[in-house]
Every structure is written in structure tokens, then in C-alpha cells.
Coordinates of C-alpha atoms in Angstrom, one line a residue:
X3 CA -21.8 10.4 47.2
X4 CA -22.6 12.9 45.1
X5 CA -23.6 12.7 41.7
X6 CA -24.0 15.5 38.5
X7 CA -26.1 15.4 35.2
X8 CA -25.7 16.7 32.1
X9 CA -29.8 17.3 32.0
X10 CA -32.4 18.3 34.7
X11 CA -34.7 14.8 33.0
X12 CA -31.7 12.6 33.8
X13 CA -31.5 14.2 37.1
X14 CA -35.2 13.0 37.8
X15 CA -34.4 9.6 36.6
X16 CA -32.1 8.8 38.7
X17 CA -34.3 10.4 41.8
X18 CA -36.7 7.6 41.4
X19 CA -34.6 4.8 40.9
X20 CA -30.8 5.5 41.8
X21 CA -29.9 1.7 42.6
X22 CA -29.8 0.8 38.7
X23 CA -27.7 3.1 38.1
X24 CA -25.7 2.9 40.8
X25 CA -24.6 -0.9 40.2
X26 CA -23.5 -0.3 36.5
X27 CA -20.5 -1.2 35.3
X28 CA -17.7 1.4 35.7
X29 CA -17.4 3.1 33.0
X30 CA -13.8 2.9 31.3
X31 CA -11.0 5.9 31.8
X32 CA -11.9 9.1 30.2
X33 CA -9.0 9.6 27.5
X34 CA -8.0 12.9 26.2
X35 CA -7.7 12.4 22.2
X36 CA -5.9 14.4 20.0
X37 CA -7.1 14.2 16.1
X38 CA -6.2 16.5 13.2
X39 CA -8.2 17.0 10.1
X40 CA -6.5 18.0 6.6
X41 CA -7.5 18.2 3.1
X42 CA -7.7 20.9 -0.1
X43 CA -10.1 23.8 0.5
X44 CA -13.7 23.2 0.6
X45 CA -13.0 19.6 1.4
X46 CA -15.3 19.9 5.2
X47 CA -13.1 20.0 7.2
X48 CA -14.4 23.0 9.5
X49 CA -17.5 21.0 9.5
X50 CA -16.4 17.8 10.6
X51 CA -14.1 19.8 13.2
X52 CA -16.5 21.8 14.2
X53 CA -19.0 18.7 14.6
X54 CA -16.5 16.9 17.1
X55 CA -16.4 20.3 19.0
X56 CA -20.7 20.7 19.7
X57 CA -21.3 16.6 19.7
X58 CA -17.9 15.6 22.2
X59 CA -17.2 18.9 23.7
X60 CA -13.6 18.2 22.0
X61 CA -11.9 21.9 21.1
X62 CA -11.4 22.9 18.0
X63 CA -8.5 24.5 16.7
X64 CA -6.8 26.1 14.0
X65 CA -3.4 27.5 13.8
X66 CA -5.2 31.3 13.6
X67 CA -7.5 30.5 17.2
X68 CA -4.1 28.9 18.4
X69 CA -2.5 32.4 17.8
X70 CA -5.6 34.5 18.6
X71 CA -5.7 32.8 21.4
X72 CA -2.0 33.5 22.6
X73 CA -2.1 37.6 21.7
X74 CA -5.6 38.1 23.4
X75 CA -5.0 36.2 26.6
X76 CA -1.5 36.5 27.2
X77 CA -0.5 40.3 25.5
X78 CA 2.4 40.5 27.6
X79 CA 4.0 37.3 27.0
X80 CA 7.5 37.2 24.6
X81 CA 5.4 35.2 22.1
X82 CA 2.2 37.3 22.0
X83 CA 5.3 40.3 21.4
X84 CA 7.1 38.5 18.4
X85 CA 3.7 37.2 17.1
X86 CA 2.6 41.4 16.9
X87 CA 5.7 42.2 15.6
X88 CA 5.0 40.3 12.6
X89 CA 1.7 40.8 12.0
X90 CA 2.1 45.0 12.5
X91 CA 4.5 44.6 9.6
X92 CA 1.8 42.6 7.4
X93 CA 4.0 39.3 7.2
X94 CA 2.9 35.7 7.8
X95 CA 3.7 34.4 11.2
X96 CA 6.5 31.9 11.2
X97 CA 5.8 28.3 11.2
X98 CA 7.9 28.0 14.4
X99 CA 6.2 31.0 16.4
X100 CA 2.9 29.3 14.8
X101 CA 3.5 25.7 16.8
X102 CA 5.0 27.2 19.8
X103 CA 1.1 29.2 20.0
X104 CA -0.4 25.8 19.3
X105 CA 1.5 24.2 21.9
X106 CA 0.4 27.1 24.3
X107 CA -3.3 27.0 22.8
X108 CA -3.1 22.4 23.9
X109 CA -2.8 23.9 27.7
X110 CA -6.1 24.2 27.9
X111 CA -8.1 22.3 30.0
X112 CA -10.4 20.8 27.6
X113 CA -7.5 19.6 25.3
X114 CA -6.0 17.5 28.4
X115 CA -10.0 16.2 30.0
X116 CA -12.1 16.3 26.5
X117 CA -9.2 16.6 23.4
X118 CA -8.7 18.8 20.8
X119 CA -9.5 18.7 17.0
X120 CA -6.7 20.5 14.9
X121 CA -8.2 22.1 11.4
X122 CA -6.1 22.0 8.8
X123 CA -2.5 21.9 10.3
X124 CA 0.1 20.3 9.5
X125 CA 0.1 21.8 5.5
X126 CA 4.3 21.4 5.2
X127 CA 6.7 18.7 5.8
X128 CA 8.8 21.6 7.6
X129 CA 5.5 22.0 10.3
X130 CA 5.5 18.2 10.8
X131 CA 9.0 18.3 11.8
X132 CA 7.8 20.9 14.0
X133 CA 5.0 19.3 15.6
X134 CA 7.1 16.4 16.2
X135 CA 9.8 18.5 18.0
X136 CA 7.2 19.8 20.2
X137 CA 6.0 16.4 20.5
X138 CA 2.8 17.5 19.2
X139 CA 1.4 13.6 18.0
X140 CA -2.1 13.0 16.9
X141 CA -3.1 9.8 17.7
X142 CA -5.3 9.8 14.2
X143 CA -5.0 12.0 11.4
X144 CA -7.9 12.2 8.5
X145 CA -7.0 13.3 5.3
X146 CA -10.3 14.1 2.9
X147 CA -9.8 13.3 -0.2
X148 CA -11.2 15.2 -3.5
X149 CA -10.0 16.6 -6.5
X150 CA -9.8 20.3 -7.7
X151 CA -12.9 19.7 -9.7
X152 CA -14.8 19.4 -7.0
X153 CA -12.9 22.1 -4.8
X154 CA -14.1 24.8 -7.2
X155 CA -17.8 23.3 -7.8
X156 CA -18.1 23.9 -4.2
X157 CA -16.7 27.2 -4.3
X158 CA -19.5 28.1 -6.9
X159 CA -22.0 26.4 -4.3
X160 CA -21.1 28.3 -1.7
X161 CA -21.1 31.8 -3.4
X162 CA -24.6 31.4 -4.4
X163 CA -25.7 30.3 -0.7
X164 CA -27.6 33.0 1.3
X165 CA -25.6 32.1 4.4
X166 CA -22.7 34.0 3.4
X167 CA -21.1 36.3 5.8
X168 CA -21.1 40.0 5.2
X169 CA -17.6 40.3 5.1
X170 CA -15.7 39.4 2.1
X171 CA -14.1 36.2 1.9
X172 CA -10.8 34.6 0.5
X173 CA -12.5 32.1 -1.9
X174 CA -11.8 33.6 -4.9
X175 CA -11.1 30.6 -7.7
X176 CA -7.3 32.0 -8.4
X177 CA -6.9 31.9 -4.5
X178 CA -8.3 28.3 -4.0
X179 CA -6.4 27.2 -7.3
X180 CA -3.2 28.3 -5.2
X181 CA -4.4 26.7 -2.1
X182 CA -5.2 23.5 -3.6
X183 CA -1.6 23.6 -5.8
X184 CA 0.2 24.0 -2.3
X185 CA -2.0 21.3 -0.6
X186 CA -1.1 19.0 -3.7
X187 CA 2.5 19.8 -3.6
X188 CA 3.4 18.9 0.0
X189 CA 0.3 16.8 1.0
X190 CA 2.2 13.1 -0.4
X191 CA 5.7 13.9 1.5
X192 CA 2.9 14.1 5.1
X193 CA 1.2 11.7 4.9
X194 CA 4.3 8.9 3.7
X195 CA 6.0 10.5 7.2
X196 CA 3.0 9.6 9.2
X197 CA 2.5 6.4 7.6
X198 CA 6.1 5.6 8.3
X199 CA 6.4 6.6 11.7
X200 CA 3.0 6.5 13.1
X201 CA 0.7 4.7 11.3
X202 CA -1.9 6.9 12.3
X203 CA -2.9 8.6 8.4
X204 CA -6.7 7.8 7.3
X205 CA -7.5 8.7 3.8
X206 CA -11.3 9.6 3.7
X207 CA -13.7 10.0 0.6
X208 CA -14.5 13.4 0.9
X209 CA -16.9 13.0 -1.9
X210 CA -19.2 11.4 -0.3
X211 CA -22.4 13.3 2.1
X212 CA -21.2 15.4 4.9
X213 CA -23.1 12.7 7.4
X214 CA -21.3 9.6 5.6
X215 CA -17.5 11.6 6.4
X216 CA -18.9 12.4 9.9
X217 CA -19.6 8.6 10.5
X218 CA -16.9 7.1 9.2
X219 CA -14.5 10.2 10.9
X220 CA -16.2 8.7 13.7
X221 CA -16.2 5.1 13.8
X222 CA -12.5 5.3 13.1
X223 CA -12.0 7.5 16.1
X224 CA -14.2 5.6 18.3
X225 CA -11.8 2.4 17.7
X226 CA -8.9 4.4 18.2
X227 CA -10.6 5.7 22.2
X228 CA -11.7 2.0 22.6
X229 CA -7.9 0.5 22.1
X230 CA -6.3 2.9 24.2
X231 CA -8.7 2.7 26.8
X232 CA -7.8 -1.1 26.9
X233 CA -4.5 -1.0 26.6
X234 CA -4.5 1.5 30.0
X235 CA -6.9 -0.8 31.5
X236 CA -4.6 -3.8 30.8
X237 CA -1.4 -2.6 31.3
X238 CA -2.4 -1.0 35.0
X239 CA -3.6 -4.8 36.0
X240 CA 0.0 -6.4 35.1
X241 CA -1.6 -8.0 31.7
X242 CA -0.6 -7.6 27.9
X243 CA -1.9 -5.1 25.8
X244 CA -1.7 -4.1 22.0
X245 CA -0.1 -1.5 20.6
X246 CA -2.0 -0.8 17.5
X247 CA -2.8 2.3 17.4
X248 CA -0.6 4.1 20.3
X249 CA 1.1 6.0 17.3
X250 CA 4.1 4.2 18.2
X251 CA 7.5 5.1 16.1
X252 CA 10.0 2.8 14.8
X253 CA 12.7 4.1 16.6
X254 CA 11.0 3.4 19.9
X255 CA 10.0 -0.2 19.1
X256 CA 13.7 -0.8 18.0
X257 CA 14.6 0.3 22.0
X258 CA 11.8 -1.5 23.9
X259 CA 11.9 -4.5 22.0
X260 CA 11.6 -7.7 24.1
X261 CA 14.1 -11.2 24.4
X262 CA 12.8 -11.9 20.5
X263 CA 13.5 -8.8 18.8
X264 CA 10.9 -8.7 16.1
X265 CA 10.8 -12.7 16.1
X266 CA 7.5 -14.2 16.7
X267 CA 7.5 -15.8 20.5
X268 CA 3.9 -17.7 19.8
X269 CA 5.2 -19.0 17.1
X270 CA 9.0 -19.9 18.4
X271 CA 7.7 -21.7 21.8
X272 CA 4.5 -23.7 19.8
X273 CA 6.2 -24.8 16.7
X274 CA 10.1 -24.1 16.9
X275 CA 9.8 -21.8 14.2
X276 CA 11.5 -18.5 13.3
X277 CA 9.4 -16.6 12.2
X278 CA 10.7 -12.7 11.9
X279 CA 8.3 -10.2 11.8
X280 CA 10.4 -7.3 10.4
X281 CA 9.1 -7.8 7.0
X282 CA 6.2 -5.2 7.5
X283 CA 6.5 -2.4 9.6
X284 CA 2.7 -2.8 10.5
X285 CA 2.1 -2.8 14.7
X286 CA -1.4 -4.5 14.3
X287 CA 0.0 -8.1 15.6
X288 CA 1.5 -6.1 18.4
X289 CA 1.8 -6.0 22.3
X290 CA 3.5 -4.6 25.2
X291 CA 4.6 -6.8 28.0
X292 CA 6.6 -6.0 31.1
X293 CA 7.7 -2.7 29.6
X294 CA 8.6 -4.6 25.9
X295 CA 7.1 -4.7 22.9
X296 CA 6.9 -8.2 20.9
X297 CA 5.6 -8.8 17.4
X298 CA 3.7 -11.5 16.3
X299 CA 3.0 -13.3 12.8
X300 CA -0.7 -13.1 12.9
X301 CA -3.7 -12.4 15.0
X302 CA -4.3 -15.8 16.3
X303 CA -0.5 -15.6 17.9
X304 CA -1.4 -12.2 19.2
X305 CA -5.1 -13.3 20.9
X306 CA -2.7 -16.3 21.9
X307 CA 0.2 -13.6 24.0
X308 CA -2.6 -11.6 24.8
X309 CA -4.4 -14.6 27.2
X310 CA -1.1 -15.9 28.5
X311 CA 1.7 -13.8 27.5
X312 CA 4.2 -15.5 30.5
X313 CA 4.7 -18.9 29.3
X314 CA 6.1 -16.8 25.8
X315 CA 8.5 -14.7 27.4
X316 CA 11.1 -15.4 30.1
X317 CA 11.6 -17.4 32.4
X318 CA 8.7 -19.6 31.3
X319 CA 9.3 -19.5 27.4
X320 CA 10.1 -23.0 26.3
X321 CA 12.7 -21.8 23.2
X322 CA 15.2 -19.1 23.7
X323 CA 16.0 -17.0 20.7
X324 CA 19.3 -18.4 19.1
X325 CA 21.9 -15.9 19.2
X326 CA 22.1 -13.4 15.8
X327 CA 25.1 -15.5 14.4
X328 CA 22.8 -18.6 14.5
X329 CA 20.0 -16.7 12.8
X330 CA 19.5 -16.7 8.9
X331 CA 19.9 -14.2 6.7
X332 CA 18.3 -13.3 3.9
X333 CA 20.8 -12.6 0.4
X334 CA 20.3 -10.6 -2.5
X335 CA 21.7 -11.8 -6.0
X336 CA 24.4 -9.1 -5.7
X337 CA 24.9 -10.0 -2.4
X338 CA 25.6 -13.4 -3.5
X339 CA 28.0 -12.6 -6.3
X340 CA 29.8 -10.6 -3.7
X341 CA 30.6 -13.2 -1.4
X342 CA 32.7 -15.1 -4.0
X343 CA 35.0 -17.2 -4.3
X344 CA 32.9 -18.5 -1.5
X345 CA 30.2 -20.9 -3.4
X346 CA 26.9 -22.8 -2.1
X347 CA 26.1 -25.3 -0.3
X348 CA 24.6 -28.7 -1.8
X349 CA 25.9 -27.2 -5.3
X350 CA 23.1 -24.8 -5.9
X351 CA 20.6 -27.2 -5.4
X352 CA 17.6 -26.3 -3.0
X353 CA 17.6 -28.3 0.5
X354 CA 13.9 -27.7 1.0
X355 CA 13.0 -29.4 -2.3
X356 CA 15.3 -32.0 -2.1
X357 CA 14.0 -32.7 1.9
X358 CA 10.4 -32.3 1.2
X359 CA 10.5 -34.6 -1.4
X360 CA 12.2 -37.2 0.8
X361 CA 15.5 -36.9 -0.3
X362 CA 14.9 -38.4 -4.0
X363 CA 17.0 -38.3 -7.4
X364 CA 13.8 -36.2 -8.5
X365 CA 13.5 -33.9 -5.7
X366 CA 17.4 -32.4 -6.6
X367 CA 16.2 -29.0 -8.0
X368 CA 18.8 -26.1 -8.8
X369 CA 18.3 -22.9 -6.9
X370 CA 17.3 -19.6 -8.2
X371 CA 20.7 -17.1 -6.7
X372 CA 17.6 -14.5 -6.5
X373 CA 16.5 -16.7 -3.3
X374 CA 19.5 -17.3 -1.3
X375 CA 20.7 -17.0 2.7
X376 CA 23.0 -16.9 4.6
X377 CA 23.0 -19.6 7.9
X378 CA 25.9 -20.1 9.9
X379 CA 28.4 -19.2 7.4
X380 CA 26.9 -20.9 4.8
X381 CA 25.4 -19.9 1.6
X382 CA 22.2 -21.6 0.2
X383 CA 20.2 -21.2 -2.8
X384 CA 16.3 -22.3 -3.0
X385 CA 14.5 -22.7 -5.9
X386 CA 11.6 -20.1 -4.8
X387 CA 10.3 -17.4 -2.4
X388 CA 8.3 -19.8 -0.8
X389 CA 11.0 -22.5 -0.5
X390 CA 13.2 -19.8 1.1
X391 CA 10.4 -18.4 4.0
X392 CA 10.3 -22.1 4.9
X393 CA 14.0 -22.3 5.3
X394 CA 14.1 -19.0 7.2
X395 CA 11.4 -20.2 9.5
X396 CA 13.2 -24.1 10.8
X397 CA 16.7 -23.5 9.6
X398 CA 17.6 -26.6 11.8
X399 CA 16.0 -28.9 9.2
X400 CA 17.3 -28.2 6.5
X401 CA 20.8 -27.1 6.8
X402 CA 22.9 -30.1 7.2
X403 CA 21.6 -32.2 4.2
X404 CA 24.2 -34.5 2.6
X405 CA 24.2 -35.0 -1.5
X406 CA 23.7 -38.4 -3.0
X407 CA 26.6 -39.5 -5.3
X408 CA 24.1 -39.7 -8.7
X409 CA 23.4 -35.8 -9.4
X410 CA 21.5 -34.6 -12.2
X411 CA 23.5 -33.9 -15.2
X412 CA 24.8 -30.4 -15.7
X413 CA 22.4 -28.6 -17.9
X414 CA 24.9 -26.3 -20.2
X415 CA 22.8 -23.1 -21.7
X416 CA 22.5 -22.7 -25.3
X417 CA 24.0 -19.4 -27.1
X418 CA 20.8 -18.6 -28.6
X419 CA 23.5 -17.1 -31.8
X420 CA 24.0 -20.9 -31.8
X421 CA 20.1 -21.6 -32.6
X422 CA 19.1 -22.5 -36.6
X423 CA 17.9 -19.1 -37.4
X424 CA 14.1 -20.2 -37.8
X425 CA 14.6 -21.0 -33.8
X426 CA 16.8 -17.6 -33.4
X427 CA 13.4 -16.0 -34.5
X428 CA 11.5 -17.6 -32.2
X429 CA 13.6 -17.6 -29.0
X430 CA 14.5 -13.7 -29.8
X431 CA 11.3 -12.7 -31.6
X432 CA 7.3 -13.0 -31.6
X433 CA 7.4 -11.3 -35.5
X434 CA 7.9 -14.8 -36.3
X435 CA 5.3 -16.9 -34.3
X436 CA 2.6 -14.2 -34.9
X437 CA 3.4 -14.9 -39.1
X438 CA 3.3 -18.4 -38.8
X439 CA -0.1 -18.0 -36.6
X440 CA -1.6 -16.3 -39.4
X441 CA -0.5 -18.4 -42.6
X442 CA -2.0 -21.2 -40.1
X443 CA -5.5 -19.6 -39.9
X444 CA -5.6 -17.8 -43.5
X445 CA -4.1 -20.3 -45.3
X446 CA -3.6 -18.7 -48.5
X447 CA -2.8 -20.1 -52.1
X448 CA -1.8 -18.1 -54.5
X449 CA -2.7 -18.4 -58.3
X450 CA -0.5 -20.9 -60.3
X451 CA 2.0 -21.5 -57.0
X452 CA 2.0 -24.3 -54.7
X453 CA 1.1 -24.4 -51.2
X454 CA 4.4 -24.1 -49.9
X455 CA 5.5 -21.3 -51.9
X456 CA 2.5 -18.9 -51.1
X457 CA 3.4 -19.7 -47.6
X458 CA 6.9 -18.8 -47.6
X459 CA 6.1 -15.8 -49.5
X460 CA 3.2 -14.7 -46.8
X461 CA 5.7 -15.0 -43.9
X462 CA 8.5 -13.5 -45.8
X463 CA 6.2 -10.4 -46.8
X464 CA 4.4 -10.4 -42.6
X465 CA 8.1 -10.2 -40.9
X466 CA 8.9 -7.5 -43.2
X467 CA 5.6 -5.6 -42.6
X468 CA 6.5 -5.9 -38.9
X469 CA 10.1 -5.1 -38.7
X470 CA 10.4 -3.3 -35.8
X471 CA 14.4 -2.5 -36.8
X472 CA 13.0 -1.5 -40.2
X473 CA 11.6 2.0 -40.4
X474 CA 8.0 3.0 -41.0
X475 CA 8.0 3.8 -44.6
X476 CA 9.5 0.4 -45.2
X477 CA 6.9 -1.5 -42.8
X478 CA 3.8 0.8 -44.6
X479 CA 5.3 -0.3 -48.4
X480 CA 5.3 -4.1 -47.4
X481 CA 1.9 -3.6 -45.2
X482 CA 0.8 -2.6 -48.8
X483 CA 2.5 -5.9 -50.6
X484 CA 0.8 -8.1 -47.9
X485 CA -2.5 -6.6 -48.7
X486 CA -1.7 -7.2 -52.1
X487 CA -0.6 -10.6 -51.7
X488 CA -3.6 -11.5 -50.0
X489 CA -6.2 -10.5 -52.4
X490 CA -4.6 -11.9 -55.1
X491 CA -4.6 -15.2 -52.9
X492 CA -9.1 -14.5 -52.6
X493 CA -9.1 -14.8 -56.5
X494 CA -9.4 -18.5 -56.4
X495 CA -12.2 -19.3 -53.9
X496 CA -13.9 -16.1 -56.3
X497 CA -13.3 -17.3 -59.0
X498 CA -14.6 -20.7 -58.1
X499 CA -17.8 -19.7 -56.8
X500 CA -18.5 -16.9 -59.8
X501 CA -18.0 -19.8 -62.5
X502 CA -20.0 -22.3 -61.4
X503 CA -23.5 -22.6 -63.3
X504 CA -23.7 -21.9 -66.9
X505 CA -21.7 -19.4 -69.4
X506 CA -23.6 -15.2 -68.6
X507 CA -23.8 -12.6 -70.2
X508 CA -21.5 -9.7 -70.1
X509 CA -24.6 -7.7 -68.2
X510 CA -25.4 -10.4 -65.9
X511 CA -21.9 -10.9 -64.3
X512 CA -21.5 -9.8 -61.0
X513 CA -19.7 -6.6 -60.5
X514 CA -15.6 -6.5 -60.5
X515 CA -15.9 -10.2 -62.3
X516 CA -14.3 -9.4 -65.5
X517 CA -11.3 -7.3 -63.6
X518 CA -10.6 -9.9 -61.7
X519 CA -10.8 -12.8 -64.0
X520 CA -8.2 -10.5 -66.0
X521 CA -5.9 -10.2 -62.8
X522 CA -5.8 -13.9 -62.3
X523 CA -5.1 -14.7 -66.1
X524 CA -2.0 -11.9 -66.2
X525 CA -0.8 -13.7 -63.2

């Protein structure tokens, strides 16, 4: 055999022992990876890009080397001709004339042996569209994050660095304020697309040290390599492999699902339960089998399909999926209402309460219409979230319950216009529990009225201060009276503690004593 080195010293090492390295394990499939980079000018993405390209060999690419690329290596070519066309005029090259040279520019050998790293690109929901009709997928996109703050801080940086190039550059701070505004504008409708239909977006701190980005740019892509190259290796020896991160859309899950649509199998053949995992569009539980995909509920049923993914599929599985009439439904309140004159089952009282509480007077609980389903026709209510998963999951159980004869009585609602208006105020109102709160920790006595009175007069004078109906002159002028209220109500415990001791002197009474004592005698 022959064998090639990247360096003349590892050449040499293996001249003088070639048997150890001979008998190591083979290394994995080489896998081509396709990665973009976006983010707001002076964000580093060039440098991470760049990075990928001197470290991994990987190309990197922007849309202007795509379309360099096309015009100085193919001149003659009907694309090279309209891409002239527009640029002799001085107008920007289309977006679809700009993809059609990327797609050209991802012929290259490296992008299909080593991979490519697209800079900056997609910038517009109308280039992903256009990507995606090329068929143009990164298995990993990493948007750095950083505000404009910090865009044109960098910008300052950069003009007072001695590394400039002699040529003058776009980086003026009205021309990065429009970059960054365009970023900003379209940036959220990319990366909820790729989140959707991918789930291969990574948000990355891009205020953080240009070796902390590189690292964690990275490690992410390293995982990404690592699960693809297993799920090659897996899938070529007959075996089950996840789908994580194969950038995988939901319209192609929808066709290749297996025998349990998006039902747990694990979960179905172990425990009999029904366990749909439709709820979150996530692919992390995930694995292709035979040509299907199958979702399951966590990752102990996925390392579970992964070991021995026969006995949960057919022929071998133990519980077929019941057929979508015999499957429960989930019901929203309007849905509910709609269904009328058609009512519930067991009266509106939950079956799961009443069955996991063995069926006693005290386990008959009504249901809550905003947790409801549907099963075989029927319509049942549970009395919460949790109640209702549990149904959804062994519908078998509780469906068929029978009521007792002794039910609860009917609890009739109270019109709360029917409430004695101090229990109006506190059903409708907090104005009067925070007045009552306070007459309970001041509690104030006025001069020469009784307890009660002072009270009723605080709260009277508080709920008018706090009117919200009333308007704010009319809440300021009773905010006054309260105040007013209340100092006269401190002239007692004054009072009290001024006068004790022996009869002073005009000159030896404390200060405001003789106003006061003249307030609480007028009163």
C-alpha cells in the first residue's frame, strides 16, 4: 500500500515504526460539511470563516468570490454574460443570478471532499427561499450576536489599526448604520424559517474573544461531523440511527414517518401507553429505521430503539398503533362549545380523578372545559393539564367509568351583583382590602370620636383617594383629606407624651406644642 503525509516528520515516523500505525482503528467517513456564518458588520465573521478555511482546509465563500469566481473562470458562460451585464451598468446583481453563481462556486472540489464556509449569506428571507430552491442546505448556521453599539466601537477600532489596507473601505458609520438596520430588519424572519424547518440556527455571543467564538463555532460543528458520521456508519450496517441534526424538514418527516406516526413505539410496546410526540417539533429523540423515521418521548426510549429497534417496529412490535378513530383527541374550549348539543361524559366530572382516587364520593371532581378530548366519539372534561396527558397517554383506562348514584351537589355560581356590597368590594375590588389592611396596621383614633367611627371615616376617605373610576384631581383632593385625617389622628399619642411631667413654661415647650394643642381643642 501506499501511504501520504501531510509533513515530511510524520513521514519519518512512520518509517521507523509503521505497524502502530498501521493497526489503528479506521478512521470514520470523511464528510463534506456545509456551514454558513451571519451577523451585523464587524461581528467576525470573516475571521471565523476565514479560520475554518487555514485550520480544516474548508473553502470559504462569499456571495462576491461566488461571483468572481463564475466571471473569471467561466467568461463565456450565459451567467458570467448576464452577471457583466449588470455590473457594466453599475446595478447590484440579482439575488437569483447571485445563488445560481453560488451554486456553480459549491462545484468545486473542496466544497464536495473538505466543505465550504458561506460568509454572510443568506441576509433576506427572499435568498433563503432561494437557497432552498437550489437546495442549497447548511447543515449548521451560526448567527453572532451583538448590538450596534458594539458594531460601531469596532468600526472606531479598526480605523485607528495600522493594518488597514491602502484602498479605501466601505466602513463609514452612516454605511454600517444602514447595514446593521437591514441585518436587523430581516435577520428575525431567517432565523424563525431555519428554526422551523431545519433546526440547524445557533445563536452565538459575539461579544465574547475572537478565540472563545472560534471554540464554541467549533465544538458545535464538531458534534454536528460526529452525528452524521454515525448515522452513515449505522445506517450502511442495517442499524438505527438519529436524526438530530441531518437538517431534516417537517415535510419530509410527515412522508417517511414509520407504523406509529409521531407516537412513541418504546413507550407503546413497554408500557401500553400513547404517548404522541407531535407536541414539539424538536428531532433530538429521533431515529431512522428501515427507511422511517420514529419519534420517541425521551432519550432513555431513543438509547432503548437505538440498541434494539426490531422488537419496536413490525413484525416484532408487541402493540400495534390503534387506528386514528380509536386515538384521542385533544379539544379546545371553543371546540367544545362547538360540538353542542352533544354534552360530556360522566357529567363533567374528570375520570382520571375519580379512578385514581379509587372510585370514591370524594374523588368526583368537575372538569375544567379548557382540558377536554375527544375519544371514540366521546367528549370528556379533566380537571387539569396533567390529568388530561395521563388520559391521552392509556385512554383504555379511563374511558368506560360508570357514575355512582350519590353525586356531589350542583354548586350554583353566585351573581357577584347579588353580593352585600362590602363583599361586592371585595370580590370586584382590592381598593377595599388594601383600606381595611391599613386601618388594621395604623389604627387611628381620632379626637373626641370612637374607634369605630375613625375607622369608617379612614376607609371611607382611602377608597376615595384610590378611585380608580374617579379622576385624578378628585383622588389628589382626598389624598390631601387622608393626610389630613391622619395627623389629626397623631395628636393624641402627642399630646399624651408632651403633657406628661409637670406644667412648662411657654419657652420650654417643645416646638409646634402650642399649635397643636390649639388644633385638638378646636376639634
Amino acid at each position: 500500500y501506499i501511504y501520504f503525509f501531510s509533513r515530511k516528520e510524520n513521514k519519518e515516523k512512520f518509517m521507523k515504526n509503521p505497524i502502530k500505525y498501521i493497526r489503528q482503528p479506521k478512521p470514520k467517513p470523511a464528510v463534506p460539511i456545509k456551514i454558513v456564518i451571519v451577523g451585523p458588520p464587524k461581528s467576525g465573521k470573516t475571521t471565523v470563516a476565514k479560520k475554518f478555511a487555514s485550520v480544516y482546509g474548508l473553502l470559504r465563500l462569499s456571495v462576491g468570490d461566488a461571483i468572481r469566481l463564475v466571471l473569471n473562470n467561466q467568461p463565456e458562460t450565459e451567467l458570467a454574460l448576464m452577471l457583466k451585464r449588470h455590473l457594466h451598468k453599475g446595478l447590484t446583481v440579482p439575488d437569483e443570478l447571485a445563488v445560481q453563481a453560488l451554486d456553480v462556486a459549491l462545484m468545486n472540489h473542496v466544497c464536495n471532499t473538505t466543505g465550504v464556509v458561506i460568509d454572510g449569506y443568506p441576509v433576506t428571507r427572499k435568498q433563503v427561499n432561494l437557497l432552498e430552491s437550489a437546495r442549497i442546505i447548511p447543515v449548521k448556521i451560526f448567527e453572532l450576536e451583538m448590538d450596534a453599539k458594539e458594531v460601531f466601537r469596532r468600526a472606531l477600532l479598526d480605523k485607528e489599526s495600522t493594518d488597514r489596507p491602502p484602498y479605501p473601505e466601505h466602513d463609514s458609520s452612516q454605511i454600517l448604520a444602514i447595514k446593521n438596520s437591514c441585518y436587523k430588519q430581516h435577520i428575525d424572519a431567517i432565523r424563525t424559517y431555519y428554526k422551523k424547518e431545519h433546526q440547524n440556527w445557533c445563536v452565538i455571543d459575539a461579544f465574547q474573544s475572537k478565540w472563545w467564538i472560534w471554540n464554541k463555532v467549533l465544538q458545535e460543528v464538531q458534534v454536528v461531523v460526529k452525528e452524521i458520521q454515525i448515522y452513515l456508519e449505522r445506517i450502511k450496517e442495517g442499524k438505527a440511527a438519529g436524526i438530530a441534526d441531518l437538517c431534516i424538514t417537517p415535510k419530509e418527516l410527515q412522508y417517511r414517518l414509520g407504523e406509529f406516526g409521531q407516537y412513541c413505539p418504546v413507550s407503546l410496546a413497554e408500557k401500553g401507553e400513547l404517548v404522541d410526540c407531535s407536541v414539539t417539533s424538536s428531532l433530538q429523540f429521533a431515529a431512522e429505521f428501515r427507511g422511517h423515521y420514529y419519534k420517541m418521548a425521551s432519550q432513555e426510549e431513543l438509547d432503548k430503539f437505538l440498541s434494539r429497534p426490531e422488537v419496536y417496529v413490525p413484525p416484532l412490535a408487541p402493540h400495534p398503533l390503534p387506528s386514528p378513530d380509536r386515538l384521542p383527541k385533544k379539544l379546545t374550549a371553543a371546540e367544545v362549545k362547538a360540538l353542542f348539543p352533544t354534552s360530556a361524559e360522566m357529567q363533567g366530572y374528570c375520570p382520571v380523578t375519580y379512578l385514581d382516587g379509587k372510585q370514591r364520593y370524594e374523588a368526583l371532581v368537575p372538569g375544567n372545559i379548557e382540558y377536554a378530548a375527544k375519544y371514540q366519539d366521546k367528549v370528556y372534561i379533566f380537571e387539569s393539564e396533567e390529568k388530561l396527558l395521563k388520559f391521552m397517554r392509556l385512554p383504555e383506562k379511563y374511558w368506560n367509568l360508570k357514575l355512582p348514584r350519590k353525586l356531589p351537589p350542583v354548586k350554583e355560581p353566585i351573581p357577584l351583583t347579588a353580593l352585600p356590597l362590602a363583599g361586592y368590594l371585595e370580590q370586584a375590588t382590592t381598593s377595599l382590602i388594601k383600606a381595611l389592611n391599613e386601618v388594621g396596621c395604623l389604627k387611628p383614633k381620632f379626637p373626641f370620636l370612637s374607634v369605630k367611627k375613625t375607622a369608617l371615616l379612614f376607609i371611607a376617605c382611602h377608597l376615595k383617594a384610590h378611585n380608580p373610576r374617579s379622576s385624578e384631581a378628585a383622588r389628589q383632593t382626598y389624598r390631601r383629606k387622608l393626610a389630613q385625617f391622619m395627623e389629626h389622628c397623631q395628636l393624641v399619642p402627642y399630646l399624651g407624651a408632651a403633657m406628661a411631667g409637670p406644667y412648662r413654661e411657654l419657652p420650654r415647650r417643645p416646638l409646634g406644642f402650642d399649635c397643636r394643642l390649639q388644633t385638638f381643642l378646636s376639634l
